[in-house]
Coordinates of C-alpha atoms in Angstrom, one line a residue:
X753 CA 13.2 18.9 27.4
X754 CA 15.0 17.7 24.4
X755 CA 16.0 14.5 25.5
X756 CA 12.4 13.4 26.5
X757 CA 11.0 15.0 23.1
X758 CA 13.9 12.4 21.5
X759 CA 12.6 9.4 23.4
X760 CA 9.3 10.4 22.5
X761 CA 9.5 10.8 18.6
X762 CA 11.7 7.3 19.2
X763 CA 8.6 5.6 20.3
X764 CA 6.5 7.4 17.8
X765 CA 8.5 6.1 14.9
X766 CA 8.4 2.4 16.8
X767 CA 4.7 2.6 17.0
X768 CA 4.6 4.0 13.2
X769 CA 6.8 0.8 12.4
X770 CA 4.2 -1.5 14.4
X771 CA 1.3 -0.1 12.3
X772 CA 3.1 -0.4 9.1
X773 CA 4.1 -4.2 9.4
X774 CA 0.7 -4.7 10.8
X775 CA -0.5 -3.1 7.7
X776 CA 1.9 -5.9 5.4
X777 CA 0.9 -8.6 7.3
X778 CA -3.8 -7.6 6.9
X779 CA -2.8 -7.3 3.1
X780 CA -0.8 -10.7 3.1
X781 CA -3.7 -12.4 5.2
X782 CA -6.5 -11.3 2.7
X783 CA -4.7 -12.0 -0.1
X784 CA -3.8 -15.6 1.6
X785 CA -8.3 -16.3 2.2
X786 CA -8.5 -14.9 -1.9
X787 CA -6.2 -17.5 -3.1
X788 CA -6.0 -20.0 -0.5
X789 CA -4.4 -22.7 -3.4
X790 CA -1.3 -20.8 -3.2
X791 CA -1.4 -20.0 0.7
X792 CA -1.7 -23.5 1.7
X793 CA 2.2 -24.7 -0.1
X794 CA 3.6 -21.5 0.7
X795 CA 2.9 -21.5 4.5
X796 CA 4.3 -25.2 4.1
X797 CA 7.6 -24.3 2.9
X798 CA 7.7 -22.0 5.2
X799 CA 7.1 -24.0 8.0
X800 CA 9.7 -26.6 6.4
X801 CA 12.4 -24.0 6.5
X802 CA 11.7 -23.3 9.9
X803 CA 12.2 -26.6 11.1
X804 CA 15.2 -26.6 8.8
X805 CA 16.3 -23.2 10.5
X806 CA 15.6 -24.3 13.7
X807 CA 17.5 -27.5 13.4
X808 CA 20.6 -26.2 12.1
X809 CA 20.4 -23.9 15.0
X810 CA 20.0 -26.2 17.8
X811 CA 22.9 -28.7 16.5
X812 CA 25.0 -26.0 16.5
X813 CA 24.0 -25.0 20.0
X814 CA 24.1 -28.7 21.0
X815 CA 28.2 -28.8 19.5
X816 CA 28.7 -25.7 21.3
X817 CA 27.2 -27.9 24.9
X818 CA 29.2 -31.0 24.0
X819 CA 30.2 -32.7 27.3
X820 CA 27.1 -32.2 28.8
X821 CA 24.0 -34.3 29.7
X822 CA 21.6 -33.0 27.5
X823 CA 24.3 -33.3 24.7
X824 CA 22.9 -36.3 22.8
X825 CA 19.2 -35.2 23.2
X826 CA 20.1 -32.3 22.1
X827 CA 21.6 -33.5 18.6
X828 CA 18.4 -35.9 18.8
X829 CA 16.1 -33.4 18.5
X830 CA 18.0 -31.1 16.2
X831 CA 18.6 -34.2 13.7
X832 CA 14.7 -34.9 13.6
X833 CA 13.9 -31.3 13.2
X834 CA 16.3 -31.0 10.7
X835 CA 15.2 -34.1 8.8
X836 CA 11.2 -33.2 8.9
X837 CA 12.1 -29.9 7.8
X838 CA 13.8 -31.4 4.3
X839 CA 10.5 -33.5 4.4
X840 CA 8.2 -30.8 4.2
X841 CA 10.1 -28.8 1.7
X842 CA 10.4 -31.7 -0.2
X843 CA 6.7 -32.8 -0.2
X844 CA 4.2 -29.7 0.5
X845 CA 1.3 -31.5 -1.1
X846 CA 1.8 -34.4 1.0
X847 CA 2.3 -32.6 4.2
X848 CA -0.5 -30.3 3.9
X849 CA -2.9 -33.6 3.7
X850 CA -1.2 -35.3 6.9
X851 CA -1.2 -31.9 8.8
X852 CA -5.4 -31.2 7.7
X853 CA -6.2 -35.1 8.6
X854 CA -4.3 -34.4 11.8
X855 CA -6.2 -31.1 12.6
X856 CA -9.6 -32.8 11.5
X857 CA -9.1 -35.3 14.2
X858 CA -8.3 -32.4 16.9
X859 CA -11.3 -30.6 15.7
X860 CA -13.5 -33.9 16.1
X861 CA -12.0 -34.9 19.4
X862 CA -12.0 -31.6 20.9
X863 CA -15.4 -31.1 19.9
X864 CA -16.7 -34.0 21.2
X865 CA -14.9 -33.4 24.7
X866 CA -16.1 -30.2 25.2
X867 CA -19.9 -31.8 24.2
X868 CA -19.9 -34.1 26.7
X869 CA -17.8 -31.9 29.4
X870 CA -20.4 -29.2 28.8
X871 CA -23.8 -32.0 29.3
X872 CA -22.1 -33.5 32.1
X873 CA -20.7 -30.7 34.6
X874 CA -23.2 -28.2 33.2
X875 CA -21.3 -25.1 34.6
X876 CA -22.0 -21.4 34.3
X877 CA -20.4 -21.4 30.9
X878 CA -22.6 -24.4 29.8
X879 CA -24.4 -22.6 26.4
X880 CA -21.0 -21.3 25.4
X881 CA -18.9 -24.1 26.2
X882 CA -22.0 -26.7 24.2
X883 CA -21.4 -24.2 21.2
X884 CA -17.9 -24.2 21.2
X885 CA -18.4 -28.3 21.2
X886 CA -20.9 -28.3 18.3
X887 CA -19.0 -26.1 15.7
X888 CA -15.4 -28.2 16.3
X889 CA -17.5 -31.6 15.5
X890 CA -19.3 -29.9 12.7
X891 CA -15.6 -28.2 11.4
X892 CA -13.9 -31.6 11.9
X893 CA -16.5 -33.5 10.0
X894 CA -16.7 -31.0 6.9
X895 CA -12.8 -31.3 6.9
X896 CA -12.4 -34.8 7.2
X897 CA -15.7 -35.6 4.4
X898 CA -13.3 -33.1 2.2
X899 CA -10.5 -34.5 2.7
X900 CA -7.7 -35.4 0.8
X901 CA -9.2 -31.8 -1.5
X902 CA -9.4 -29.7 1.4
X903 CA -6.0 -29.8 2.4
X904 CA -5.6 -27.5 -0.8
X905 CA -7.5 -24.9 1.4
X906 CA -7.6 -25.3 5.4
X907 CA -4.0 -24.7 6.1
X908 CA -3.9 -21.9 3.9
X909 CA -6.8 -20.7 5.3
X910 CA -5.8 -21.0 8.9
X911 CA -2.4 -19.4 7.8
X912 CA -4.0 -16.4 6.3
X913 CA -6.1 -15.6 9.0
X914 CA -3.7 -15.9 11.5
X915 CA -1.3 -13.3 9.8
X916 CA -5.0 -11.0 9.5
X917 CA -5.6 -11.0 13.3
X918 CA -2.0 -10.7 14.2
X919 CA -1.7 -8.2 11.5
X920 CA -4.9 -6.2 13.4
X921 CA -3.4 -6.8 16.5
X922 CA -0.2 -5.0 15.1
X923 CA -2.3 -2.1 14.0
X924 CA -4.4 -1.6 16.8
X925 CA -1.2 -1.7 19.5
X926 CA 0.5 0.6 16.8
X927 CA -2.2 3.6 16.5
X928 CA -2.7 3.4 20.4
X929 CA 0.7 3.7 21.1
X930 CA 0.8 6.8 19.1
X931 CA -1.3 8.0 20.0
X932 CA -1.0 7.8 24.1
X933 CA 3.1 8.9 23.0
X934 CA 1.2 12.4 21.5
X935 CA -1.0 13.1 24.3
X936 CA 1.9 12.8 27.0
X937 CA 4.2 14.7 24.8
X938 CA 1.1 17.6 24.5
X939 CA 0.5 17.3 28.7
X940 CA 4.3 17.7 29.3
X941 CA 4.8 20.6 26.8
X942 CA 2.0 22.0 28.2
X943 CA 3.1 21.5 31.7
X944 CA 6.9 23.1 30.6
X945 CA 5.1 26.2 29.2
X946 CA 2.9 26.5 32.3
X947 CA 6.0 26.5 34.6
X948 CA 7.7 29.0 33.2
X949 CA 4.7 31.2 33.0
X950 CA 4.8 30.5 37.0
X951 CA 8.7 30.3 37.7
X952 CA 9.0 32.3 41.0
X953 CA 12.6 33.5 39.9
X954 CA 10.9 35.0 36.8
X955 CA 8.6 36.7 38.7
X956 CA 11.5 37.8 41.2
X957 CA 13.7 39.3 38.8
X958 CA 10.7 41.2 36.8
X959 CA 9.8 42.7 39.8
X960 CA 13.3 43.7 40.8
X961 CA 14.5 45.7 37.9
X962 CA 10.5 47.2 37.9
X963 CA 12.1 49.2 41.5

């Protein structure tokens, strides 16, 4: 029984660990929506240094493949990751306004595609799918009226609830895992206890040195 017990408090402590960054990242989402100002160039640089990351890894995979097809594109697409990554770093401010026109425009356009998919083929889902429609026109049009100020505040604010649901997600998968871990651990120590209460060989050998 000891190596089970092991595994268990192993995934115990996992689940514990799931909770916990959970817990980091709910805090660091909340505090992200109270001071979106400072959310908004910090998840830029991040997402710079990323691309950055991610370019200097993929050229260096791309050396590594040299000789094949996929060589060249390779280095293509490492060099222009690489590059937009020093961009972003670079120029937050600027890239946060290109990146909340951009998502204005997906909201509008999406919007309006669902509006007239939802009038049009009038499904099952038609109520939800026309609501769905309405709020993305009505988001991309109070972003895109704001705009260039509410790039200080959409990215940020996407950012931070992003790391809050994930963060929820985290926590939830974290205290059910522990939870299920506990109540198998409790139905096998029960079941352990309840065969050796009923262990035949037990039972035998009481009996034999009773005559």
């Amino acid at each position: 029984m000891d190596g089970p017990e092991r595994e268990g408090r192993k995934l115990h402590r996992s689940f514990g660990g799931l909770a916990l960054l959970g817990i980091l990242l709910v805090v660091a989402g909340l505090v992200g929506l109270v001071y979106t100002g400072v959310a908004t160039p910090t998840s830029m640089i991040l997402f710079g240094w990323l691309l950055l990351v991610g370019g200097l890894v993929g050229l260096v995979h791309a050396v590594q493949s040299r000789g094949t097809s996929y060589f060249w594109l390779g280095v293509v697409v490492a060099a222009l990751n690489i590059a937009a990554g020093v961009v972003v770093i670079r120029h937050p401010h600027g890239t946060a306004e290109a990146l909340t026109m951009f998502a204005a425009l997906l909201f509008l356009t999406g919007g309006v595609f669902r509006l007239v998919g939802s009038v049009v083929v009038r499904g099952p889902q038609f109520g939800w799918t026309l609501l769905q429609g309405a709020f993305g026109l009505l988001l991309g049009l109070l972003v895109l009226f704001d705009w260039p100020h509410s790039s200080l505040y959409v990215l940020g604010c996407f950012f931070s609830l992003a790391l809050l649901f994930d963060g929820l997600g985290l926590i939830a998968i974290g205290i059910g895992g522990r939870r299920i871990v506990s109540m198998v651990s409790e139905q096998m120590t029960a079941g352990g206890d309840k065969g050796e209460e009923t262990d035949p060989l037990t039972q035998d050998s009481q009996k034999w040195s009773e005559t």
